[in-house]
Each structure stands twice: as structure tokens, then as C-alpha cells.
PDB file of C-alpha atoms and ligand atoms in Angstrom:
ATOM      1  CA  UNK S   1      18.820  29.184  19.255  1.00  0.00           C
ATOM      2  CA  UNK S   2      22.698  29.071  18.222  1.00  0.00           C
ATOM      3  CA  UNK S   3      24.348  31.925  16.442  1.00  0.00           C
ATOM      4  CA  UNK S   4      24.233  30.097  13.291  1.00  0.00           C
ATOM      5  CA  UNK S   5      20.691  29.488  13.595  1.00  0.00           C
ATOM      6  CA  UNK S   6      20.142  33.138  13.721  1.00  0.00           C
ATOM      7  CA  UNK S   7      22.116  34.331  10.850  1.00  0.00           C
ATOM      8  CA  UNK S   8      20.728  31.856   8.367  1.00  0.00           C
ATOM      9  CA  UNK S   9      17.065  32.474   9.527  1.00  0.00           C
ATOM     10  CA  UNK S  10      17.705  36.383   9.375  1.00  0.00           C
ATOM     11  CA  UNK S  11      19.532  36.080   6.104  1.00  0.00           C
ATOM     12  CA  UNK S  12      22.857  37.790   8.021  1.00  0.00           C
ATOM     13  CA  UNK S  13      26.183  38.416   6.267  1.00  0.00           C
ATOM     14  CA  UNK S  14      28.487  36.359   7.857  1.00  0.00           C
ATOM     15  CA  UNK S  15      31.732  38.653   8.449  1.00  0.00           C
ATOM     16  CA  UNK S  16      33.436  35.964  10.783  1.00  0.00           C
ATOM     17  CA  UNK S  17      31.518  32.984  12.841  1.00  0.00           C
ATOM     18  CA  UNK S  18      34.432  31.712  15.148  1.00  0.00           C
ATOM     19  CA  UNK S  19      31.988  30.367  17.390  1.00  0.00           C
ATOM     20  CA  UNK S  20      28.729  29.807  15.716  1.00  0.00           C
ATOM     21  CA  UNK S  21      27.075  27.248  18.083  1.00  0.00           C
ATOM     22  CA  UNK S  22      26.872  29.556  20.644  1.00  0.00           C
ATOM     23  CA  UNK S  23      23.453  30.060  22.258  1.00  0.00           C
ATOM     24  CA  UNK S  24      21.461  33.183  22.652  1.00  0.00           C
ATOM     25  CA  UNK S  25      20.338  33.972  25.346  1.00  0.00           C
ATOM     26  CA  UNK S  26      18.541  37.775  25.005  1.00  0.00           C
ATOM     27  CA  UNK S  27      19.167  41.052  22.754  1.00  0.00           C
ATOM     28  CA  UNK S  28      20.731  44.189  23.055  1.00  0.00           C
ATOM     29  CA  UNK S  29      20.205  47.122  20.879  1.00  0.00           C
ATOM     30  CA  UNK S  30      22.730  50.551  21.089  1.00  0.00           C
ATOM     31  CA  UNK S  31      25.806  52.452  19.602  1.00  0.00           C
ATOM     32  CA  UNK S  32      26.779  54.165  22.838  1.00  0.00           C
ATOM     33  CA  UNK S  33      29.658  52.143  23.718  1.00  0.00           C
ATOM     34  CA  UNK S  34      29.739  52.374  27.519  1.00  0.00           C
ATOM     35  CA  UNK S  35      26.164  51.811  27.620  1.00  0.00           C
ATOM     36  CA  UNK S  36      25.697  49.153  26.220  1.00  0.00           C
ATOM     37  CA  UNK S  37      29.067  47.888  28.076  1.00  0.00           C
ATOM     38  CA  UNK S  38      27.069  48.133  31.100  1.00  0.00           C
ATOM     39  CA  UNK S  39      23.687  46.848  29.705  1.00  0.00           C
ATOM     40  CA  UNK S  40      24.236  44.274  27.403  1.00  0.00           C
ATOM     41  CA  UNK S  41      24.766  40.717  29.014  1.00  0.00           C
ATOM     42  CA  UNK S  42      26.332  37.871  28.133  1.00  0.00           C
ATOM     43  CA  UNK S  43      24.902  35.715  25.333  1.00  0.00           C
ATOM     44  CA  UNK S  44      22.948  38.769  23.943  1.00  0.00           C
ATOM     45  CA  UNK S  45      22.581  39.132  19.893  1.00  0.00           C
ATOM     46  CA  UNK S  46      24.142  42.708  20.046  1.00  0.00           C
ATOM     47  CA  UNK S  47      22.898  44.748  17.048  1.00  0.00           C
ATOM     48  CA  UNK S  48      24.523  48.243  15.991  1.00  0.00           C
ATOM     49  CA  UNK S  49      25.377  50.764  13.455  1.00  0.00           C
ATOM     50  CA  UNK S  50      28.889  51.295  14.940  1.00  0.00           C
ATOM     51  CA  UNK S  51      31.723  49.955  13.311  1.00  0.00           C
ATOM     52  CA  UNK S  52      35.259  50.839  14.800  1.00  0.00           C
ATOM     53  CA  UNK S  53      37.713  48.308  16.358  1.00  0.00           C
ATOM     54  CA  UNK S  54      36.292  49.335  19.700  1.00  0.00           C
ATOM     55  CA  UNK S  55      33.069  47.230  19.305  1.00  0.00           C
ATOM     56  CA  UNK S  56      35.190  44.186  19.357  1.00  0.00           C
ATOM     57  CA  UNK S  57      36.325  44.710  22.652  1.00  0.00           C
ATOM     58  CA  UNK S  58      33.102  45.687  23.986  1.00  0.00           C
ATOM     59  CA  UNK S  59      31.569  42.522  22.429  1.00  0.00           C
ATOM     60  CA  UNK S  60      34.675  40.255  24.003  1.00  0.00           C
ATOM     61  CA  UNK S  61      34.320  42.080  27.295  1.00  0.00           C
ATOM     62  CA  UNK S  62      30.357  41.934  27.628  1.00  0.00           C
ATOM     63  CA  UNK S  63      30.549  38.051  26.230  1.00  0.00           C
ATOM     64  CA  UNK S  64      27.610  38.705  24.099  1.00  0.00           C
ATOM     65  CA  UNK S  65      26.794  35.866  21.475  1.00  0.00           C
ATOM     66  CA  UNK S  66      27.452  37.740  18.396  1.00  0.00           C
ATOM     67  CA  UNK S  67      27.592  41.478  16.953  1.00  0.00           C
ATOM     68  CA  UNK S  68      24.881  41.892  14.167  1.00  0.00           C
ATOM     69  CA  UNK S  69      25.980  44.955  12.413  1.00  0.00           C
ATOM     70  CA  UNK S  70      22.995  47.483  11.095  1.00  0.00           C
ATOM     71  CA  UNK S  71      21.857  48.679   7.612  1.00  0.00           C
ATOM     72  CA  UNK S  72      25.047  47.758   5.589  1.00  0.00           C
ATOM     73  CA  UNK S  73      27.761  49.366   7.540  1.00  0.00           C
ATOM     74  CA  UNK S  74      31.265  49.242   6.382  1.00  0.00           C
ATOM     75  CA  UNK S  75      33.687  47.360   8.186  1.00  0.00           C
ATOM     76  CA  UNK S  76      37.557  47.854   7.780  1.00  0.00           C
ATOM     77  CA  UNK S  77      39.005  44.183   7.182  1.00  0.00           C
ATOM     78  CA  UNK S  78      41.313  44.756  10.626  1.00  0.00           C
ATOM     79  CA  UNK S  79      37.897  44.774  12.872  1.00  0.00           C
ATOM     80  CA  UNK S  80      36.906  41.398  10.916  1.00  0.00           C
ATOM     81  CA  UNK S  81      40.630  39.792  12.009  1.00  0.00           C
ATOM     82  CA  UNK S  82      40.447  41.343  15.261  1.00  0.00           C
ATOM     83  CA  UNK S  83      37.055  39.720  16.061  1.00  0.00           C
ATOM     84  CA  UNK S  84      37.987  36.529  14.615  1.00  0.00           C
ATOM     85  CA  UNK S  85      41.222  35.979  17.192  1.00  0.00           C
ATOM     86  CA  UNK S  86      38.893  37.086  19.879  1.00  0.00           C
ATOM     87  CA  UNK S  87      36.136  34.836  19.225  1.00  0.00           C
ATOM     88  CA  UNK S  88      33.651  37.547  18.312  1.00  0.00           C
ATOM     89  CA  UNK S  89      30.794  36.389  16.273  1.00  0.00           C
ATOM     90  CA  UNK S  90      30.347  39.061  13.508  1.00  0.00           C
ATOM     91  CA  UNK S  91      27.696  39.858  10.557  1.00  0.00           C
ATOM     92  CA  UNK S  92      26.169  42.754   8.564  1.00  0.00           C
ATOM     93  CA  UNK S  93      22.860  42.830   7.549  1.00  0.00           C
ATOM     94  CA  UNK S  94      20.861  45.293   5.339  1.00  0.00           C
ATOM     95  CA  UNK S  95      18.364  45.411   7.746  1.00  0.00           C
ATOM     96  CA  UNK S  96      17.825  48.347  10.634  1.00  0.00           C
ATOM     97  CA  UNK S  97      18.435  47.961  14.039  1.00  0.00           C
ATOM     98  CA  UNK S  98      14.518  48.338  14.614  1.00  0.00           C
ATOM     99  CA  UNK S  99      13.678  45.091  12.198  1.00  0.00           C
ATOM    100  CA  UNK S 100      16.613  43.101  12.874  1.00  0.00           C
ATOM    101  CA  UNK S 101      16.003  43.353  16.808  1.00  0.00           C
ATOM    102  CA  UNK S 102      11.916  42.673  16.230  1.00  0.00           C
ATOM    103  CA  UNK S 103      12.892  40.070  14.450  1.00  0.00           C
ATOM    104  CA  UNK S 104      15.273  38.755  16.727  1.00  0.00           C
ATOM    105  CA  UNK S 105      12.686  38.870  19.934  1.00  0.00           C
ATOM    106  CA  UNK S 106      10.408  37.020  17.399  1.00  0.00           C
ATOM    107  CA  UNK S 107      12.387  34.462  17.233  1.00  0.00           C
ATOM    108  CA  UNK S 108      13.746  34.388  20.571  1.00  0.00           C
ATOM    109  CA  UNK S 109      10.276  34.375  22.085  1.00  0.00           C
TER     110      UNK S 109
ATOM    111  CA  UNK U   1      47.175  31.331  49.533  1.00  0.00           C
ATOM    112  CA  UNK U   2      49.588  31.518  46.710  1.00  0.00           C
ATOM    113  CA  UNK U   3      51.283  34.641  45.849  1.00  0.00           C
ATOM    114  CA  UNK U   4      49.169  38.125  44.326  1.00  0.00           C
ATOM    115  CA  UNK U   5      49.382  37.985  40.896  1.00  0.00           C
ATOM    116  CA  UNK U   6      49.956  40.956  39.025  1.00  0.00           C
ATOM    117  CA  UNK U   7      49.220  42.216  35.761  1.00  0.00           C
ATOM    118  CA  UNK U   8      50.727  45.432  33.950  1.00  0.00           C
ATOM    119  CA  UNK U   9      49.934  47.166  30.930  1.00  0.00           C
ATOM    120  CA  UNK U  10      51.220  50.532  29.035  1.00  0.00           C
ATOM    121  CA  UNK U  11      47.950  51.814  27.311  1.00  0.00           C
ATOM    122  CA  UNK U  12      49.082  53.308  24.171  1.00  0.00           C
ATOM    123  CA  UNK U  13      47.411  56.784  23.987  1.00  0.00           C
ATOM    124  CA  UNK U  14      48.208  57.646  20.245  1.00  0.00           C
ATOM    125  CA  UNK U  15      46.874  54.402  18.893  1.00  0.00           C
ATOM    126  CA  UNK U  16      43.440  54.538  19.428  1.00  0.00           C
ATOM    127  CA  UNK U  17      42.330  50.587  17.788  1.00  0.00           C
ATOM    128  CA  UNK U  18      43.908  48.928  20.285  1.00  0.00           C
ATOM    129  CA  UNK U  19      41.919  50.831  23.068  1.00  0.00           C
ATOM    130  CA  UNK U  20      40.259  48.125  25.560  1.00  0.00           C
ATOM    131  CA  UNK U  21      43.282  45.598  24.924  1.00  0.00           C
ATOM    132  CA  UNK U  22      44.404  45.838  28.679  1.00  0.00           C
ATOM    133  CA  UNK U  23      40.427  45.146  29.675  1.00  0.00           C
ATOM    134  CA  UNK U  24      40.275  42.105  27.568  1.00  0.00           C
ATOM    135  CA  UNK U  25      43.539  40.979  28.465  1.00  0.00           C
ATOM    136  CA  UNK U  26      42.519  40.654  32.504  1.00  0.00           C
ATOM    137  CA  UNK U  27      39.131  39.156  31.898  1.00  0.00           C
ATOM    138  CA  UNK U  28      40.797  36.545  29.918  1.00  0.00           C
ATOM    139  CA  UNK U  29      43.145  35.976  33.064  1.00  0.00           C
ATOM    140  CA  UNK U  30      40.656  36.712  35.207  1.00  0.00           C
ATOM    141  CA  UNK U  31      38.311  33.527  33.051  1.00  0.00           C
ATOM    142  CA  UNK U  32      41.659  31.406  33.197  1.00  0.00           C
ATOM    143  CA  UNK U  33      41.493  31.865  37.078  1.00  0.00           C
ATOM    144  CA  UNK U  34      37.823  30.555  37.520  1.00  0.00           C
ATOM    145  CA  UNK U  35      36.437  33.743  39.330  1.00  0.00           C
ATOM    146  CA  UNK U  36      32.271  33.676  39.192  1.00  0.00           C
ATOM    147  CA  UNK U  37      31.074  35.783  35.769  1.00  0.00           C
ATOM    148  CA  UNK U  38      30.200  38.490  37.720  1.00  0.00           C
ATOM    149  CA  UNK U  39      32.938  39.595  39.293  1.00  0.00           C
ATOM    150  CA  UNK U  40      34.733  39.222  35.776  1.00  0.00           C
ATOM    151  CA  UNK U  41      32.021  41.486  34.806  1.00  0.00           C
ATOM    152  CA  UNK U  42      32.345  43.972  36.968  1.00  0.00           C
ATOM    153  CA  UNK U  43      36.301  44.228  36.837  1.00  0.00           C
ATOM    154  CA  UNK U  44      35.754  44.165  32.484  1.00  0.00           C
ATOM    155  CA  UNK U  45      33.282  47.357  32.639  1.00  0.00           C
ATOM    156  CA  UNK U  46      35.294  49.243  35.563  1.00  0.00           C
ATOM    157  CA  UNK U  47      38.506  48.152  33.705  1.00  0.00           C
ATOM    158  CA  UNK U  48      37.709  49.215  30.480  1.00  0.00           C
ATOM    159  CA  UNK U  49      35.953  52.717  31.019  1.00  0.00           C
ATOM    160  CA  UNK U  50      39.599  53.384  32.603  1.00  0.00           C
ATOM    161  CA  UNK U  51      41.246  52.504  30.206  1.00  0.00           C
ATOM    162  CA  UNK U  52      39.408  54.417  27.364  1.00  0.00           C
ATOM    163  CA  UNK U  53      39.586  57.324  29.602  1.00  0.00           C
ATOM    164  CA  UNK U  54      43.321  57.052  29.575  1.00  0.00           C
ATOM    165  CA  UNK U  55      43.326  56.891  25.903  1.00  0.00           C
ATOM    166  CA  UNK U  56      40.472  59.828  24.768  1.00  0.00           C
ATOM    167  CA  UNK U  57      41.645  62.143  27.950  1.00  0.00           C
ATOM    168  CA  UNK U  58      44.772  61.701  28.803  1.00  0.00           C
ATOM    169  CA  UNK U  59      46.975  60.574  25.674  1.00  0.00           C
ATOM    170  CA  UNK U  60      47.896  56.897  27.279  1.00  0.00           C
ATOM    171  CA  UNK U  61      48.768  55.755  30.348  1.00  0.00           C
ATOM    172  CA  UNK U  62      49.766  52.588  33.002  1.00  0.00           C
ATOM    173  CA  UNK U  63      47.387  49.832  34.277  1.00  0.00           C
ATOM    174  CA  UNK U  64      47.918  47.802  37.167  1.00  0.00           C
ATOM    175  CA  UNK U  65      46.038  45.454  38.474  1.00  0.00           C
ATOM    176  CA  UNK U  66      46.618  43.092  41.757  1.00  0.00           C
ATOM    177  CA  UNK U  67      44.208  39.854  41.696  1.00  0.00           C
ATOM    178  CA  UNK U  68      44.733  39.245  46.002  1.00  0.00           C
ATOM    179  CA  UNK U  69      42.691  36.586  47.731  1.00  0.00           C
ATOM    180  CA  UNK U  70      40.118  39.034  49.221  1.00  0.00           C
ATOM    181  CA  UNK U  71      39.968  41.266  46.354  1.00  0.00           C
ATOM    182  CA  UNK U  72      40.779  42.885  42.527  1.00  0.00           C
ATOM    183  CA  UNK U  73      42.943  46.351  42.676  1.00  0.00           C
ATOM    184  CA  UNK U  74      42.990  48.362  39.676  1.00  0.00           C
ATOM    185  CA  UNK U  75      45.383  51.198  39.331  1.00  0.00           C
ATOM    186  CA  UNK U  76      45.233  53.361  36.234  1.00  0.00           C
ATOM    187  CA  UNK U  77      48.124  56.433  36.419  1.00  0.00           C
ATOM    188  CA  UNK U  78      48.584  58.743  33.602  1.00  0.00           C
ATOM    189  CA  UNK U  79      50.102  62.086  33.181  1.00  0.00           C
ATOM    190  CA  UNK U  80      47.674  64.169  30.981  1.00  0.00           C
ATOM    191  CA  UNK U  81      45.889  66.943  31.747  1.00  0.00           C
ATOM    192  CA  UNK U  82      43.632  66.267  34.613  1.00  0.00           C
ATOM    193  CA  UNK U  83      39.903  66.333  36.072  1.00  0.00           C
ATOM    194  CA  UNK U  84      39.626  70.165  37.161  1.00  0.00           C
ATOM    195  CA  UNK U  85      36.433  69.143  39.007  1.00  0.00           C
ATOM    196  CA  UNK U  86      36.517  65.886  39.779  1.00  0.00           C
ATOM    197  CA  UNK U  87      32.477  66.013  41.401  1.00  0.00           C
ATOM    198  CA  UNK U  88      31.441  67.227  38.013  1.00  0.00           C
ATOM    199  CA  UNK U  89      33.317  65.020  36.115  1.00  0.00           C
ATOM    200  CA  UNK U  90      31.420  62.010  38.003  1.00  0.00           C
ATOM    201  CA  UNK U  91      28.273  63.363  37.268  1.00  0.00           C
ATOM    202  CA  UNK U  92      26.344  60.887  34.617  1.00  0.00           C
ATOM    203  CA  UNK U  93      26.320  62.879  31.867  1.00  0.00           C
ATOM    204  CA  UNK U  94      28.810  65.038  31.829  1.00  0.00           C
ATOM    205  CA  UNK U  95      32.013  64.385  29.218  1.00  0.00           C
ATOM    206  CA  UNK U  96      34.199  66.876  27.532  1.00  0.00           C
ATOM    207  CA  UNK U  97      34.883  64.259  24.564  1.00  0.00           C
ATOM    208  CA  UNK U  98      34.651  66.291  21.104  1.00  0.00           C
ATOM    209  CA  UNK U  99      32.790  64.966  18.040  1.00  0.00           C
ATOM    210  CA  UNK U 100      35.471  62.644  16.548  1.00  0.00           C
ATOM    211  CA  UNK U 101      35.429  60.804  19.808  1.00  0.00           C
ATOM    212  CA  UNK U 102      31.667  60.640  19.777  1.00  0.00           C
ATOM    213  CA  UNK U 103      31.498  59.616  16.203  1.00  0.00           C
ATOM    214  CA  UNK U 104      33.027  56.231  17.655  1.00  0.00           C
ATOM    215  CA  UNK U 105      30.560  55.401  19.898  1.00  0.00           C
ATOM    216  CA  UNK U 106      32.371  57.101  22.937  1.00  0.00           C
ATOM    217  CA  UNK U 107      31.385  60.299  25.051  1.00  0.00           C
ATOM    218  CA  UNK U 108      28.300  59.212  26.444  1.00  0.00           C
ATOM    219  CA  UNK U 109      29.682  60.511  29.823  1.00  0.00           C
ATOM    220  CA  UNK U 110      28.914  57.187  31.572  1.00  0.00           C
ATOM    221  CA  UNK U 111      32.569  56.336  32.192  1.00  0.00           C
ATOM    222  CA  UNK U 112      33.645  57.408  35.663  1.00  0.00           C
ATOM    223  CA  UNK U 113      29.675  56.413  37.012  1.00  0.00           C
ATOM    224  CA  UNK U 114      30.244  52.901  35.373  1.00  0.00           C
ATOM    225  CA  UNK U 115      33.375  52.468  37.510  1.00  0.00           C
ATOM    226  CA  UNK U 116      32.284  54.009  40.598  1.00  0.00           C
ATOM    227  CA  UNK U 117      28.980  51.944  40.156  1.00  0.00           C
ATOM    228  CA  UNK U 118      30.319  48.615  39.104  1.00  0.00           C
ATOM    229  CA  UNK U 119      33.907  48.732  41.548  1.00  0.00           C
ATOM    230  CA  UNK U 120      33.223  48.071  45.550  1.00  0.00           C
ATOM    231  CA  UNK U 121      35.633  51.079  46.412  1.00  0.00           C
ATOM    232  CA  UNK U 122      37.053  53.828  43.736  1.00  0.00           C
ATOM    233  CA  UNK U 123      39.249  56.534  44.395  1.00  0.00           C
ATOM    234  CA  UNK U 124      40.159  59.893  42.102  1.00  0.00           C
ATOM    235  CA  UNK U 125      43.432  61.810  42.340  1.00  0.00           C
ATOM    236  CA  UNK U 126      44.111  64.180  40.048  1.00  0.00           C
ATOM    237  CA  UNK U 127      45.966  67.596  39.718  1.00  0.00           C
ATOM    238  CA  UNK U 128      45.501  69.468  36.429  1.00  0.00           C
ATOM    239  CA  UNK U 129      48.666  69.827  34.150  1.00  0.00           C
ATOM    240  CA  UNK U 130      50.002  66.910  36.073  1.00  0.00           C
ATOM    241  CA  UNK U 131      47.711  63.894  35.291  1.00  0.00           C
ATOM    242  CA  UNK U 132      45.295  61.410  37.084  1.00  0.00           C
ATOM    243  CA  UNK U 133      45.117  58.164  39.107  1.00  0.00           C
ATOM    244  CA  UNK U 134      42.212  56.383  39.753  1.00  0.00           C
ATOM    245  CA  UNK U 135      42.332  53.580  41.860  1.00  0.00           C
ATOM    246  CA  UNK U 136      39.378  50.849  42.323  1.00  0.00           C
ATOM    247  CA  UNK U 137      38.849  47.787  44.252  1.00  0.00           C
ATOM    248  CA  UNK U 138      36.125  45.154  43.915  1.00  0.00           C
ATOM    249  CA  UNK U 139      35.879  42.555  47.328  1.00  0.00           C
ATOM    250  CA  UNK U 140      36.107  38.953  46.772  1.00  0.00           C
ATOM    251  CA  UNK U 141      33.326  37.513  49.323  1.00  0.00           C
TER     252      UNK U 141
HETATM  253  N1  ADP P   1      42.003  60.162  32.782  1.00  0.00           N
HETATM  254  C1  ADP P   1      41.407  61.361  32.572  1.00  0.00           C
HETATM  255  N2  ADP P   1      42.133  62.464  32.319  1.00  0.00           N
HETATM  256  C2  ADP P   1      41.556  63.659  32.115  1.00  0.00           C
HETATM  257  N3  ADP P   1      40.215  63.854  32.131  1.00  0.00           N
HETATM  258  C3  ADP P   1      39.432  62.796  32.365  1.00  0.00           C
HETATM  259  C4  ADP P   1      39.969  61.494  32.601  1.00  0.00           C
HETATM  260  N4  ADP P   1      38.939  60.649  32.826  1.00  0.00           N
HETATM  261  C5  ADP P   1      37.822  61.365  32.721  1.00  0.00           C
HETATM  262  N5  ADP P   1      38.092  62.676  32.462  1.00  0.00           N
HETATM  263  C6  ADP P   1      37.117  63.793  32.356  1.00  0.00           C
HETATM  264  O1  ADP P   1      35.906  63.411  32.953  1.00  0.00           O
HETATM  265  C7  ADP P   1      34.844  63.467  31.995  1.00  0.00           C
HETATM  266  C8  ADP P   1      33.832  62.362  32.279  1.00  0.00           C
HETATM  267  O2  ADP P   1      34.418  61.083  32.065  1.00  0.00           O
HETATM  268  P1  ADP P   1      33.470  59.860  31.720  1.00  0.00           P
HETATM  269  O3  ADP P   1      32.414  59.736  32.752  1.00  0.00           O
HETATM  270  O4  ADP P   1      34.317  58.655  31.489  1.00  0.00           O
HETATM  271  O5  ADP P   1      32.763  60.300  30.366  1.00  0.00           O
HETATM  272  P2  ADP P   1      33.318  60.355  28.860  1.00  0.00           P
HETATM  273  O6  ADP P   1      34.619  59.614  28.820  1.00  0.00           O
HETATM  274  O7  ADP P   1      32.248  59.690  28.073  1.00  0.00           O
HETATM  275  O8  ADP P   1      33.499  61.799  28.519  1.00  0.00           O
HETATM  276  C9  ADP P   1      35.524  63.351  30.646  1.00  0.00           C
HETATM  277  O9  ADP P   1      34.755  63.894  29.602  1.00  0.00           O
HETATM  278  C10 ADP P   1      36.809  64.137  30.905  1.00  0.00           C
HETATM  279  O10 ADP P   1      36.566  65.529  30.833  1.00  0.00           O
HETATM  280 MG1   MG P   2      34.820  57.748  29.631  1.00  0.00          MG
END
């Protein structure tokens, strides 16, 4: 399923798409940053409640598909530009990180 | 074989949003040079733990990194205030990072594991008061 795919069947609020037909591949679910730098992989649908410029570069540097962000959190408009000139995939949803990733592996499986 | 490349960086230690731009900066060089995804990945999560460490630890800081034919040679040299015990300090686990730094998703004490984990050879000098360089290599087969 393509990054696009996802976000229109989980009803996600597209922050910045630059690269929506990518395929995904698996999930990852976490807010520690250097854990899920060494756990998620690439093409996962990364889903977190963290928010800060930092995710970006974890996202760019795992290669994960796209960065679902959890239960409505706030993003400052720099970590929207910043994603969008690194390719990052980015959305919010109102969702929480336990229903957006079983929905997710629903649809993934 | 052509010439080492190399690759320097000044991480900034004061502004904290820019933290992982040296990281990204060498995968994407690293990706331009056609090496296999997994030793990209390996360099991005030694790389980047580094790095952050230079800028939540040790107010900034200088990355180096050598791309040879048999291997990748990170350098990362700053001058802040040192690993008093550096055993402890690799210890999964373990981080001194205060709450402000943990707010942001960092402090999970995972850093120095990650690079001794993901890096074929890693090395820790440090003298407190003066500052700490850690260097790491990861083997081309
Ligand atoms: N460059 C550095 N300068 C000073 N102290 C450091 C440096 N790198 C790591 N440390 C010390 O080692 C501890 C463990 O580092 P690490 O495993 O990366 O965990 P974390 O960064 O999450 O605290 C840090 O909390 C800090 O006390
Ligand atoms: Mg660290």
C-alpha cells in the first residue's frame, strides 16, 4: 500500500506528502528517539506523539515511509518545511498511537 | 581506487533543531555513492547518536568522517566536559540527560550502545574538563 493510500483510508492530516507513492513496507510505534533509530526500518509507517525537529532526521535517517503523528500533536510550521526538503512524509491524526498502529497492521496484513 | 573522500562538519551545540544535520548529510553522500542500505544504516544510527551526544553533552563539536575503500571512519572531537566513567557511561541505560532533553524524545541512554553495537570498531577518549573523542569504524567487505 502507498503512503497516500494510507492516509486517505485512515482519514490522516496531511502535513506534507513529498513522496506519497511510496510503499509500506511494516510499522513502527515509539517516542524514544534512539530507539526507534535503531528499530524502525526502512519503509515503516512510523507513528508518534513526539513532535520536535529531531523526528525529521530520525525519519530521513531510518528511511521510513512516512511519520504519522499521534492524538493531535502540535507541530511548529519549521518541522513541516524541514520534512518537506527532506522528503519526509508527514501527517497528524486524532487518533492514538494504539488505534492508528492496529489499524495500520490491519491494513497491512 | 580513487582518492578517500572526506566529509567535515562543525555541529552547532547551542542550536539544538539542527541536531542530526551532519548524520543526514553523509547518508545522503553515502546513497549518492551506491554503498548497500545497510552499511548506510549502520553509519546513519552510529553517526547520529554521536552527533546528538555532541550537542546534549558536550555543547557542539567536529565530525569527520573518511569514506576509504575498505572502510567508513567517523571521528567526533569536542571539548565539553567529559565521560568520568566511560564503562558506565556505555552501559544501556545509563544517561545523565535532564528532563528538557528527555521531553524531546532523547535520554533513553541507548546512545553510546547504538554506536558500539552498530560500528565494526569504536573507540572512547575522554578526559573530564577537557572534552571527548570517539572514534568508530565500520569494514567494507
Ligand atoms: N560527548 C559527550 N560528552 C560528555 N558526556 C557524554 C558524551 N557522550 C555521552 N556522554 C555521557 O554518557 C551518557 C550515556 O550516553 P548515551 O548512551 O548516548 O545516552 P544518552 O545520550 O541518552 O544520555 C550520557 O548521559 C552522558 O552522561
Ligand atoms: Mg546519547
Amino acid at each position: 500500500m502507498t503512503v497516500e493510500a494510507l492516509a486517505d483510508k485512515l482519514s490522516l492530516t496531511t502535513l506534507c506528502m513529498p513522496e506519497g507513492d511510496r510503499e509500506i513496507e511494516g510499522g513502527y510505534c515509539g517516542d524514544l528517539l534512539s530507539w526507534v533509530m535503531s528499530r524502525a526500518k526502512s519503509g515503516d509507517a512510523w507513528v508518534t506523539i513526539m513532535t520536535n525537529i529531531n523526528v525529521v532526521a530520525v525519519a530521513s535517517l531510518t528511511d521510513c515511509a512516512c511519520v504519522i503523528l499521534a492524538e493531535s500533536a502540535e507541530v511548529e510550521p519549521a518541522v513541516v518545511e524541514k520534512a518537506k526538503s527532506q522528503g519526509v512524509n508527514l501527517f497528524v491524526s486524532e487518533k492514538d498511537s494504539f488505534i492508528l498502529c492496529a489499524q495500520i497492521g490491519a491494513l497491512l496484513s | 581506487m580513487s582518492d578517500a573522500v572526506t566529509l567535515h562538519f562543525d555541529v552547532d551545540g547551542e542550536n539544538f533543531t539542527s541536531a542530526g544535520e551532519a548524520s543526514v548529510q553523509v547518508k545522503k553522500t553515502l546513497r549518492q555513492m551506491g554503498f548497500p542500505p545497510d552499511v548506510i544504516r549502520r553509519v546513519s544510527i552510529a553517526m547520529y547518536e554521536g552527533e546528538i551526544n555532541m550537542v546534549i553533552h558536550a555543547g557542539g563539536g567536529k565530525a569527520d568522517v573518511t569514506v576509504d575503500s575498505d572502510k567508513i571512519h567517523i571521528v567526533l572531537a569536542d571539548k565539553g566536559p567529559g565521560i568520568a566513567d566511560i564503562e558506565l557511561a556505555m552501559q544501556e541505560g545509563y544517561s545523565t540527560a535532564k528532563d528538557n532533553i528527555r521531553s524531546l524524545g532523547f535520554g533513553a541512554g541507548m546512545g553510546l550502545p547504538n554506536m558500539k553495537r552498530y560500528s565494526d570498531h569504536m573507540q572512547v577518549e575522554s578526559a573530564v574538563g577537557k572534552g571527548t573523542t570517539i572514534t568508530m569504524d565500520i569494514y567494507l567487505s
